[in-house]
Structures are given as structure tokens and as C-alpha cells.
Coordinates of C-alpha atoms and ligand atoms in Angstrom, one line a residue:
X27 CA -9.0 16.3 15.3
X28 CA -11.1 17.4 12.3
X29 CA -13.2 19.9 14.3
X30 CA -14.8 22.5 12.1
X31 CA -13.9 22.0 8.4
X32 CA -13.4 25.1 6.1
X33 CA -15.0 24.9 2.5
X34 CA -12.0 23.5 0.8
X35 CA -11.7 20.7 3.4
X36 CA -15.4 20.0 3.3
X37 CA -15.3 19.6 -0.5
X38 CA -12.4 17.3 -0.4
X39 CA -13.4 15.2 2.5
X40 CA -17.2 15.0 1.5
X41 CA -16.4 14.9 -2.2
X42 CA -13.9 12.0 -2.1
X43 CA -16.6 9.8 -0.5
X44 CA -19.0 10.9 -3.1
X45 CA -16.5 10.2 -5.8
X46 CA -16.0 6.5 -4.6
X47 CA -19.6 5.7 -4.5
X48 CA -20.3 7.7 -7.8
X49 CA -17.3 6.1 -9.5
X50 CA -18.4 2.7 -8.7
X51 CA -21.8 3.2 -10.1
X52 CA -20.7 5.1 -13.1
X53 CA -17.9 2.5 -13.7
X54 CA -20.3 -0.3 -13.4
X55 CA -22.6 1.3 -16.0
X56 CA -19.9 2.0 -18.4
X57 CA -18.9 -1.8 -18.2
X58 CA -22.4 -2.9 -18.8
X59 CA -22.8 -0.7 -22.0
X60 CA -19.3 -1.6 -23.2
X61 CA -18.0 2.0 -23.3
X62 CA -14.4 1.1 -23.5
X63 CA -13.2 4.3 -25.1
X64 CA -14.7 6.5 -22.3
X65 CA -13.2 4.0 -19.7
X66 CA -9.9 4.5 -21.2
X67 CA -10.4 8.3 -21.4
X68 CA -11.3 8.3 -17.7
X69 CA -8.3 6.6 -16.7
X70 CA -5.9 8.8 -18.9
X71 CA -7.7 11.9 -17.3
X72 CA -7.4 10.6 -13.8
X73 CA -3.9 9.8 -14.2
X74 CA -3.1 13.3 -15.6
X75 CA -5.0 15.2 -13.2
X76 CA -4.2 13.5 -9.8
X77 CA -1.7 10.6 -10.0
X78 CA 1.1 12.5 -11.9
X79 CA 0.8 15.7 -10.0
X80 CA 1.1 13.6 -6.8
X81 CA 4.0 11.6 -8.1
X82 CA 5.7 14.9 -9.1
X83 CA 5.7 15.8 -5.7
X84 CA 6.4 12.5 -3.8
X85 CA 10.1 12.1 -4.0
X86 CA 11.2 15.7 -3.1
X87 CA 8.8 15.4 -0.4
X88 CA 10.1 12.1 1.1
X89 CA 13.5 13.6 1.2
X90 CA 12.7 16.8 2.7
X91 CA 10.1 15.3 5.1
X92 CA 12.4 12.7 6.6
X93 CA 15.2 15.2 7.0
X94 CA 13.0 17.8 8.5
X95 CA 11.4 15.1 10.9
X96 CA 14.7 13.8 12.0
X97 CA 16.4 17.1 12.7
X98 CA 13.4 18.1 14.6
X99 CA 13.8 15.2 16.8
X100 CA 17.3 16.7 17.9
X101 CA 18.7 13.9 20.1
X102 CA 19.5 10.8 17.9
X103 CA 18.6 8.5 20.9
X104 CA 14.9 9.6 20.3
X105 CA 15.3 8.5 16.7
X106 CA 16.5 5.3 17.8
X107 CA 13.3 4.7 20.0
X108 CA 11.1 5.9 17.2
X109 CA 12.9 3.7 14.7
X110 CA 12.6 0.6 16.8
X111 CA 8.9 1.2 17.8
X112 CA 7.9 1.9 14.4
X113 CA 9.5 -1.2 12.9
X114 CA 8.3 -3.4 15.5
X115 CA 4.8 -2.1 14.8
X116 CA 5.3 -2.5 11.1
X117 CA 6.5 -6.1 11.3
X118 CA 3.8 -7.2 13.8
X119 CA 0.8 -5.7 11.9
X120 CA 2.2 -7.3 8.8
X121 CA 2.7 -10.5 10.3
X122 CA -0.9 -10.5 11.9
X123 CA -2.4 -9.5 8.5
X124 CA -0.6 -12.4 6.7
X125 CA -1.7 -14.9 9.4
X126 CA -5.4 -13.7 9.1
X127 CA -5.2 -14.1 5.3
X128 CA -3.7 -17.7 5.5
X129 CA -6.3 -18.6 8.2
X130 CA -9.3 -17.3 6.3
X131 CA -8.4 -18.8 3.1
X132 CA -7.6 -22.1 4.7
X133 CA -10.9 -22.1 6.6
X134 CA -13.1 -21.0 3.6
X135 CA -11.2 -23.0 0.9
X136 CA -12.2 -20.7 -2.1
X137 CA -9.9 -22.9 -4.5
X138 CA -11.6 -26.2 -3.7
X139 CA -15.0 -27.1 -4.8
X140 CA -14.9 -25.1 -8.2
X141 CA -16.3 -27.2 -11.2
X142 CA -13.2 -28.9 -13.0
X143 CA -14.2 -27.1 -16.2
X144 CA -13.9 -23.7 -14.5
X145 CA -10.5 -24.7 -13.1
X146 CA -9.4 -25.7 -16.5
X147 CA -10.6 -22.6 -18.1
X148 CA -9.0 -20.4 -15.3
X149 CA -5.8 -22.1 -15.6
X150 CA -5.4 -22.0 -19.4
X151 CA -6.3 -18.1 -19.6
X152 CA -4.3 -17.5 -16.5
X153 CA -1.1 -18.8 -17.8
X154 CA -1.7 -17.0 -21.2
X155 CA -2.1 -13.9 -19.3
X156 CA 0.9 -14.4 -17.4
X157 CA 2.9 -15.0 -20.5
X158 CA 1.6 -11.9 -22.0
X159 CA 3.0 -9.7 -18.9
X160 CA 6.7 -9.1 -19.4
X161 CA 7.1 -7.5 -16.1
X162 CA 5.9 -10.6 -14.3
X163 CA 8.1 -12.9 -16.5
X164 CA 11.2 -10.8 -15.4
X165 CA 10.0 -11.0 -11.8
X166 CA 9.9 -14.6 -12.1
X167 CA 13.4 -14.9 -13.0
X168 CA 14.5 -12.9 -10.2
X169 CA 12.1 -14.3 -7.7
X170 CA 12.9 -17.9 -8.6
X171 CA 16.6 -17.4 -7.3
X172 CA 15.0 -17.9 -3.9
X173 CA 14.7 -16.2 -0.6
X174 CA 18.4 -15.4 -0.2
X175 CA 18.0 -13.3 -3.4
X176 CA 14.9 -11.6 -2.2
X177 CA 16.7 -10.5 1.1
X178 CA 19.8 -9.4 -0.8
X179 CA 17.5 -7.2 -3.0
X180 CA 15.9 -5.5 0.0
X181 CA 19.6 -5.1 1.5
X182 CA 20.7 -3.5 -1.6
X183 CA 18.0 -1.0 -1.6
X184 CA 18.6 -0.3 2.1
X185 CA 22.2 0.5 1.4
X186 CA 22.1 2.4 -1.9
X187 CA 25.3 3.1 -3.7
X188 CA 23.7 6.1 -5.3
X189 CA 20.5 7.5 -3.5
X190 CA 19.8 9.7 -6.6
X191 CA 19.7 6.6 -8.9
X192 CA 17.4 4.8 -6.4
X193 CA 15.2 7.9 -6.6
X194 CA 15.2 8.0 -10.4
X195 CA 14.5 4.2 -10.5
X196 CA 11.4 4.9 -8.3
X197 CA 12.9 2.9 -5.3
X198 CA 12.3 5.4 -2.4
X199 CA 13.9 3.2 0.1
X200 CA 17.5 4.2 -0.7
X201 CA 16.4 7.7 -0.6
X202 CA 14.8 7.4 2.8
X203 CA 17.9 5.8 4.3
X204 CA 20.0 8.7 2.8
X205 CA 17.7 11.2 4.3
X206 CA 18.1 9.6 7.7
X207 CA 21.7 9.5 7.6
X208 CA 21.7 13.2 6.5
X209 CA 19.2 14.2 9.0
X210 CA 21.2 12.7 12.0
X211 CA 24.4 14.2 10.7
X212 CA 22.7 17.7 10.4
X213 CA 21.3 17.2 14.0
X214 CA 24.8 16.7 15.2
X215 CA 26.4 19.5 13.1
X216 CA 25.8 22.5 15.4
X217 CA 25.0 25.9 13.6
X218 CA 26.2 24.8 10.2
X219 CA 23.7 21.9 10.3
X220 CA 21.0 24.1 11.6
X221 CA 21.0 26.4 8.6
X222 CA 21.1 23.7 6.2
X223 CA 18.1 22.0 8.1
X224 CA 16.1 25.2 8.0
X225 CA 16.4 25.4 4.2
X226 CA 15.1 21.6 3.9
X227 CA 12.4 22.3 6.3
X228 CA 11.3 25.4 4.3
X229 CA 11.2 23.4 1.1
X230 CA 9.2 20.6 2.9
X231 CA 6.8 23.4 4.0
X232 CA 6.5 24.7 0.4
X233 CA 6.1 21.1 -1.0
X234 CA 3.2 20.6 1.6
X235 CA 1.5 23.7 0.4
X236 CA 1.6 22.4 -3.2
X237 CA 0.2 19.2 -2.1
X238 CA -2.7 21.4 -0.7
X239 CA -3.4 22.6 -4.2
X240 CA -3.7 19.0 -5.4
X241 CA -6.0 18.2 -2.7
X242 CA -8.7 20.2 -4.5
X243 CA -8.7 17.6 -7.3
X244 CA -8.9 14.6 -5.3
X245 CA -12.7 14.2 -5.7
X246 CA -12.7 14.6 -9.6
X247 CA -9.6 12.6 -9.9
X248 CA -10.7 9.8 -7.7
X249 CA -14.1 9.7 -9.5
X250 CA -12.3 9.2 -12.8
X251 CA -10.0 6.7 -11.5
X252 CA -12.5 4.4 -9.7
X253 CA -14.9 4.5 -12.7
X254 CA -12.1 3.5 -15.1
X255 CA -11.0 0.7 -12.8
X256 CA -14.5 -0.6 -12.3
X257 CA -15.4 0.1 -16.0
X258 CA -12.6 -2.2 -16.9
X259 CA -13.6 -5.4 -15.1
X260 CA -17.1 -4.8 -14.0
X261 CA -18.4 -5.7 -10.4
X262 CA -19.9 -8.9 -11.8
X263 CA -16.5 -10.5 -11.4
X264 CA -17.5 -10.8 -7.8
X265 CA -20.0 -13.3 -8.8
X266 CA -17.9 -15.3 -11.1
X267 CA -15.6 -18.3 -10.4
X268 CA -13.1 -16.0 -8.8
X269 CA -15.8 -14.4 -6.6
X270 CA -15.3 -16.4 -3.4
X271 CA -11.6 -15.8 -3.6
X272 CA -12.2 -12.1 -4.0
X273 CA -14.6 -12.1 -1.2
X274 CA -12.0 -13.8 1.1
X275 CA -9.6 -11.1 0.2
X276 CA -11.9 -8.3 0.7
X277 CA -13.5 -9.8 4.0
X278 CA -10.0 -10.3 5.5
X279 CA -9.1 -6.7 4.5
X280 CA -12.1 -5.4 6.2
X281 CA -11.5 -7.4 9.4
X282 CA -7.9 -6.1 9.5
X283 CA -9.0 -2.5 8.8
X284 CA -11.9 -2.1 11.1
X285 CA -11.0 -4.7 13.9
X286 CA -7.4 -5.5 14.1
X287 CA -5.8 -2.2 13.3
X288 CA -8.1 -0.4 15.6
X289 CA -7.4 -2.8 18.4
X290 CA -3.6 -2.1 17.9
X291 CA -4.4 1.7 17.9
X292 CA -6.4 1.5 21.2
X293 CA -3.9 -0.7 23.0
X294 CA -1.0 1.4 21.9
X295 CA -2.5 4.7 22.9
X296 CA -3.5 6.1 19.6
X297 CA -6.8 7.5 20.6
X298 CA -10.2 6.7 19.0
X299 CA -9.4 4.9 15.8
X300 CA -12.9 5.5 14.1
X301 CA -12.8 9.1 14.7
X302 CA -9.3 9.2 13.2
X303 CA -10.5 7.1 10.2
X304 CA -13.2 9.5 9.5
X305 CA -10.8 12.3 9.6
X306 CA -8.6 10.6 7.1
X307 CA -11.4 9.9 4.6
X308 CA -9.8 11.8 1.8
X309 CA -6.4 9.8 2.3
X310 CA -8.3 6.7 2.3
X311 CA -10.3 7.6 -0.7
X312 CA -6.9 8.7 -2.7
X313 CA -5.5 5.2 -1.8
X314 CA -8.5 3.4 -3.1
X315 CA -8.5 5.5 -6.3
X316 CA -5.0 5.4 -7.3
X317 CA -4.0 1.8 -5.9
X318 CA -0.5 3.4 -4.9
X319 CA 0.7 4.0 -1.4
X320 CA 3.4 6.3 -3.0
X321 CA 1.2 8.4 -5.0
X322 CA -1.1 8.9 -1.8
X323 CA 1.9 9.7 0.4
X324 CA 1.7 13.5 -0.1
X325 CA -1.8 13.4 1.0
X326 CA -1.1 11.1 3.8
X327 CA 1.5 13.5 5.2
X328 CA -0.5 16.7 4.8
X329 CA -3.8 15.3 6.1
X330 CA -2.3 13.3 9.1
X331 CA -0.7 16.6 10.2
X332 CA -3.7 19.0 9.6
X333 CA -6.6 16.8 10.3
X334 CA -5.4 13.8 12.1
X335 CA -3.9 15.0 15.2
X336 CA -0.4 13.5 14.4
X337 CA 2.7 15.3 15.3
X338 CA 4.9 16.6 12.5
X339 CA 7.7 14.6 13.7
X340 CA 6.0 11.2 13.9
X341 CA 4.3 11.8 10.5
X342 CA 7.3 12.8 8.4
X343 CA 9.2 9.7 9.7
X344 CA 6.5 7.1 9.8
X345 CA 4.5 7.9 6.7
X346 CA 7.4 7.8 4.2
X347 CA 8.8 4.8 5.6
X348 CA 5.4 3.1 5.9
X349 CA 4.4 3.9 2.2
X350 CA 7.6 2.0 1.3
X351 CA 7.9 -1.0 3.7
X352 CA 4.6 -1.3 5.9
X353 CA 2.0 -3.1 3.7
X354 CA -0.5 -4.9 5.7
X355 CA -3.2 -5.3 2.9
X356 CA -0.5 -6.7 0.5
X357 CA 0.7 -9.2 3.1
X358 CA -2.8 -10.4 3.6
X359 CA -3.5 -10.5 0.0
X360 CA -0.3 -12.3 -1.0
X361 CA -1.0 -15.0 1.7
X362 CA -4.9 -15.5 0.4
X363 CA -3.7 -15.5 -3.2
X364 CA -0.9 -18.1 -2.9
X365 CA -3.0 -20.5 -0.8
X366 CA -5.8 -20.1 -3.2
X367 CA -3.7 -20.9 -6.3
X368 CA -2.2 -24.1 -4.4
X369 CA -5.9 -24.9 -3.7
X370 CA -6.9 -24.7 -7.2
X371 CA -4.1 -27.1 -8.0
X372 CA -5.3 -29.5 -5.5
X373 CA -2.7 -29.0 -2.9
X374 CA -3.7 -28.5 0.7
X375 CA -1.0 -26.9 2.5
X376 CA 0.2 -28.3 6.0
X377 CA 0.7 -26.0 9.0
X378 CA 4.4 -25.8 8.4
X379 CA 3.9 -24.6 4.8
X380 CA 1.3 -22.1 6.0
X381 CA 3.8 -20.7 8.2
X382 CA 6.2 -20.5 5.3
X383 CA 3.4 -18.6 3.6
X384 CA 3.0 -16.1 6.4
X385 CA 6.8 -15.4 6.6
X386 CA 7.5 -15.0 3.0
X387 CA 4.1 -13.0 2.2
X388 CA 5.4 -10.6 4.8
X389 CA 8.7 -10.5 3.1
X390 CA 7.1 -10.1 -0.1
X391 CA 5.0 -7.1 1.2
X392 CA 8.1 -5.3 2.5
X393 CA 9.8 -5.9 -0.9
X394 CA 6.8 -4.5 -2.9
X395 CA 6.9 -1.0 -4.0
X396 CA 4.1 1.4 -3.5
X397 CA 2.7 1.3 -7.0
X398 CA -0.2 -0.5 -8.6
X399 CA 0.2 -4.3 -9.0
X400 CA 3.6 -4.4 -7.1
X401 CA 2.1 -7.1 -5.0
X402 CA 1.7 -9.3 -7.8
X403 CA 5.1 -8.9 -8.8
X404 CA 6.6 -10.2 -5.4
X405 CA 4.2 -12.9 -5.1
X406 CA 6.7 -15.0 -6.9
X407 CA 8.8 -15.1 -3.8
X408 CA 6.0 -16.8 -1.8
X409 CA 5.2 -19.3 -4.5
X410 CA 8.9 -20.2 -4.9
X411 CA 9.3 -20.6 -1.2
X412 CA 6.4 -22.8 -0.6
X413 CA 7.3 -25.0 -3.6
X414 CA 10.7 -25.4 -2.2
X415 CA 9.3 -26.5 1.1
X416 CA 7.1 -29.1 -0.6
X417 CA 10.1 -30.4 -2.3
X418 CA 8.7 -30.1 -6.0
X419 CA 7.1 -27.5 -8.1
X420 CA 3.4 -28.1 -7.3
X421 CA 2.3 -25.0 -8.5
X422 CA 3.8 -23.3 -11.6
X423 CA 4.6 -19.7 -11.1
X424 CA 2.7 -18.9 -14.3
X425 CA -0.5 -19.7 -12.4
X426 CA -0.4 -16.3 -11.0
X427 CA -2.0 -15.1 -14.1
X428 CA -5.2 -16.5 -12.9
X429 CA -5.5 -13.6 -10.5
X430 CA -4.2 -11.1 -12.7
X431 CA -7.5 -10.1 -14.3
X432 CA -9.3 -9.3 -11.1
X433 CA -6.2 -7.6 -9.4
X434 CA -7.0 -3.9 -9.7
X435 CA -10.2 -4.1 -7.7
X436 CA -8.2 -6.0 -5.2
X437 CA -5.1 -3.7 -5.4
X438 CA -7.4 -0.6 -4.6
X439 CA -8.8 -2.2 -1.4
X440 CA -5.4 -3.5 -0.2
X441 CA -3.6 -0.3 -0.9
X442 CA -6.4 1.5 1.3
X443 CA -5.5 -1.0 4.3
X444 CA -1.7 -0.4 3.6
X445 CA -2.2 3.5 3.9
X446 CA -4.4 3.0 6.9
X447 CA -1.6 1.0 8.6
X448 CA 0.9 3.8 8.0
X449 CA -1.4 6.6 9.4
X450 CA -2.2 4.4 12.4
X451 CA 1.7 4.3 13.0
X452 CA 1.9 8.1 12.6
X453 CA -0.8 8.4 15.2
X454 CA 0.5 6.0 17.6
X455 CA 4.1 7.2 17.3
X456 CA 2.9 10.7 18.1
X457 CA 3.0 9.7 21.6
X458 CA 6.7 8.9 21.4
X459 CA 7.5 12.0 19.2
X460 CA 5.1 14.7 20.0
X461 CA 5.8 18.0 18.5
Ligands
LIG14 N1 -0.5 -1.0 -4.7 C1 0.0 -1.4 -3.5 C2 0.5 -0.2 -2.7 O1 0.8 0.9 -3.3 C3 1.1 -2.5 -3.5 C4 0.5 -3.8 -4.1 O2 0.4 -4.0 -5.1 O3 0.1 -4.6 -3.2 O4 0.4 -0.1 -1.6

């Protein structure tokens, strides 16, 4: 693994950790002095120098990586084994994450015990915030059609009528499925297939080289983005009425990241998880700073292969799929947020309703895109399902607005866990698909 780092790697790896710490401190200072213009400037600059260059590379990289990964597997039966094992791992870890979230929030009860005037203020401002967010209002209309509609939407993404349209609309799932089909067909096409596969492989290598250039910018970009995000809300939110709720989310994410996923890794033969985590620090820093699994994906693929000891085959299959489907942090977050909101509205959920929360939070996490705040949008599915199982609308969907204000900070944390889960998959699946 990491071994001896070159100058560039050292700058990126060490600089990205420094960027996170420095970004938090500077962001908090900017918040305290009310330097809103500087905060917006940092946000725009971070977007321009880090997020947009990564997003520019991500879709062509997904396509070529998946095709290259699949053709290099050769025999389609190996793909079947890899696909099944990866899906089982994704599903199991997301269910565990959602269960952990639902358990913690039920035990701690952050929504009970708040002063009635705090609850009233949170609800009023929350509903106003929700109504001012058009994306959420639209999502509500779609989400309220129920679970059947949510499944149908995922199924439609899985079988795209036009993969290029999915790509243009920022739904990488359709692109991945198309790439899998093409990869298998190329692997079975003999010589003609080989030459096309070589071209796509070459393109993939070239794109990964370009990712290497962007790596240089991670420390600066991450510093700007973290300062901007912390500068917008301030860390004092952690002490406000939503503080306990935020602590439950963050505590759950820490348990999942540092205890549960490492256990999976050790049990499934993925080697020393903490060494691996340390080697992956720039990926984790990028995820935290951008709050986007998709934007982080180019860095994930490159660093898993160069520093993480993951095979190209496993990485190129697991990382793109994981960035789209596998969101442990989001599943945990959705479970905590929804149960917390019900608690605020005075509803204690029974065991059966908590099971509905766990199942639908997992579905909502699968359906969430790898972009900032996507988890908020799919939360409607969970709220609607629990209301349906309670037999009446005990929690208005608009109550989601209560958690919008503190979402960015939690989004940064859950995205880090989402990406950590994807990297764990690449590491574990390296056993099934070594180079
Ligand atoms: N931002 C998360 C991600 O990209 C998704 C979410 O909002 O939960 O992984």
C-alpha cells in the first residue's frame, strides 16, 4: 500500500488533511465575523477549481472504466460472481447502516425533550424553508406517489431508453448499465471486440492521467469548500436545538465508518482497514469537501488503484456502481432524520414502523444521486411510507425543512462514509477479481 510517497502524493495526502482542519477553523472565523462575501467567494472558487474539473471527467470516466473493467474480466461468469458479491455487500452494509441509525435515534430520542417554543420555532421556519425550495416541492409530488413509484423510477434508470440522455441528465446509472452490456458484448466478440476494447481502455488510462492533474488541486479546493460550508452555518449549530440530532447523525456515521465497515472488511478478507483508510485520506477529504460521491469518483478510482492496493478490475467495477448506488451514510442519515422528525411531532414509532424506516431509508439511499443534498430529496419516500403505515399523515412532508438548514455539514459527513463504503467494496472484491 502507500509505501513511499512521492512529492506530489505527499502534498496531496498531507495537504488534504491540513485543508480540512484549516478549512474548519477559517470557516468558523469567517462565520463569526459575518464575512458573507468572502464565504461566497470561497464557494465559487472551490467549485471552479475542484468540483467542475472533477465533474467534467466523471461521466466519460465512468463509461470507459466500466467497459475496461468488464472486458478485462474476460469470462462473463466472473462478472456474475463479482456483480452478485458486490450487490450483496452494498445491500447488507446499507441495511446495517439504516438499522444503526434507527436504533441510535430511538435510544437517544433527540426529538423528545425539546422546549415547546423551540419546537414551534423550528417547525414554522422549517416549513417556510421547505416551501422556498422548489426542488424539494417537486420531489414531494413524485415521492408521495408511494413506494411503487419509487421502485419504478429506479427500474427506469436501470433500463435506460437512451443512455446518452441519462448521462446528460446526470443519471449515471443508465450509463453504467449500458457500459456493462457493451463490455460483456465486447468480451464475447473476439478480435473485433478486442480492438474496440483496447481503444476504450486507452481512453480510460488517458482520463485517469487527467485525474492525476486535478489531484494537485485537492488541498486548495478542499480548503476553500470546507471554509465556505462551515462559514455559511457555523459550528455553533452543533450547540443549538438541532445539536443533539446532528450529534446522533455524526455519532452513527463515526460508528459505521470506524467500527462496522472495518469489521466487514476484516471478515471479508479486505486486509487492515485502518491502513487502507489512511492511504485513502485524500479521497475521504475530497468527499468531505465536495459532499458529492460523483465528483469524488475520479479521485476514488485513481487513488484506490495507485495507493490502496485495489485491483483495476475490482475498482473499475465497484467504484462507479458504488458512487451511484451504495450510500451507507445516506441510509443512516435518512433513518435518523425521519425518526427525529416524527419525534418532534410527538410520534414514537413502533418496532414495525422502524422496520419500514430501515427498508425505505435503504431504498431512498439507493435512489439518491451522488450529488449534494440528494439524500434530502429522497427522504420524501421514507416519510410517505411511514405515514402510510401509521394510517394517517402524522408528519407533513414539509417538516423536512427543519433539517435543511444544517444539511450541508451532515451531507459532508455522510458523503465521506458513502465513499468509504465504495472503497471498502473495491478492496474486498479485489480478492474475487485480482489483476
Ligand atoms: N451527497 C451524498 C453523496 O453524494 C448524497 C446525499 O445527499 O446523501 O453521496
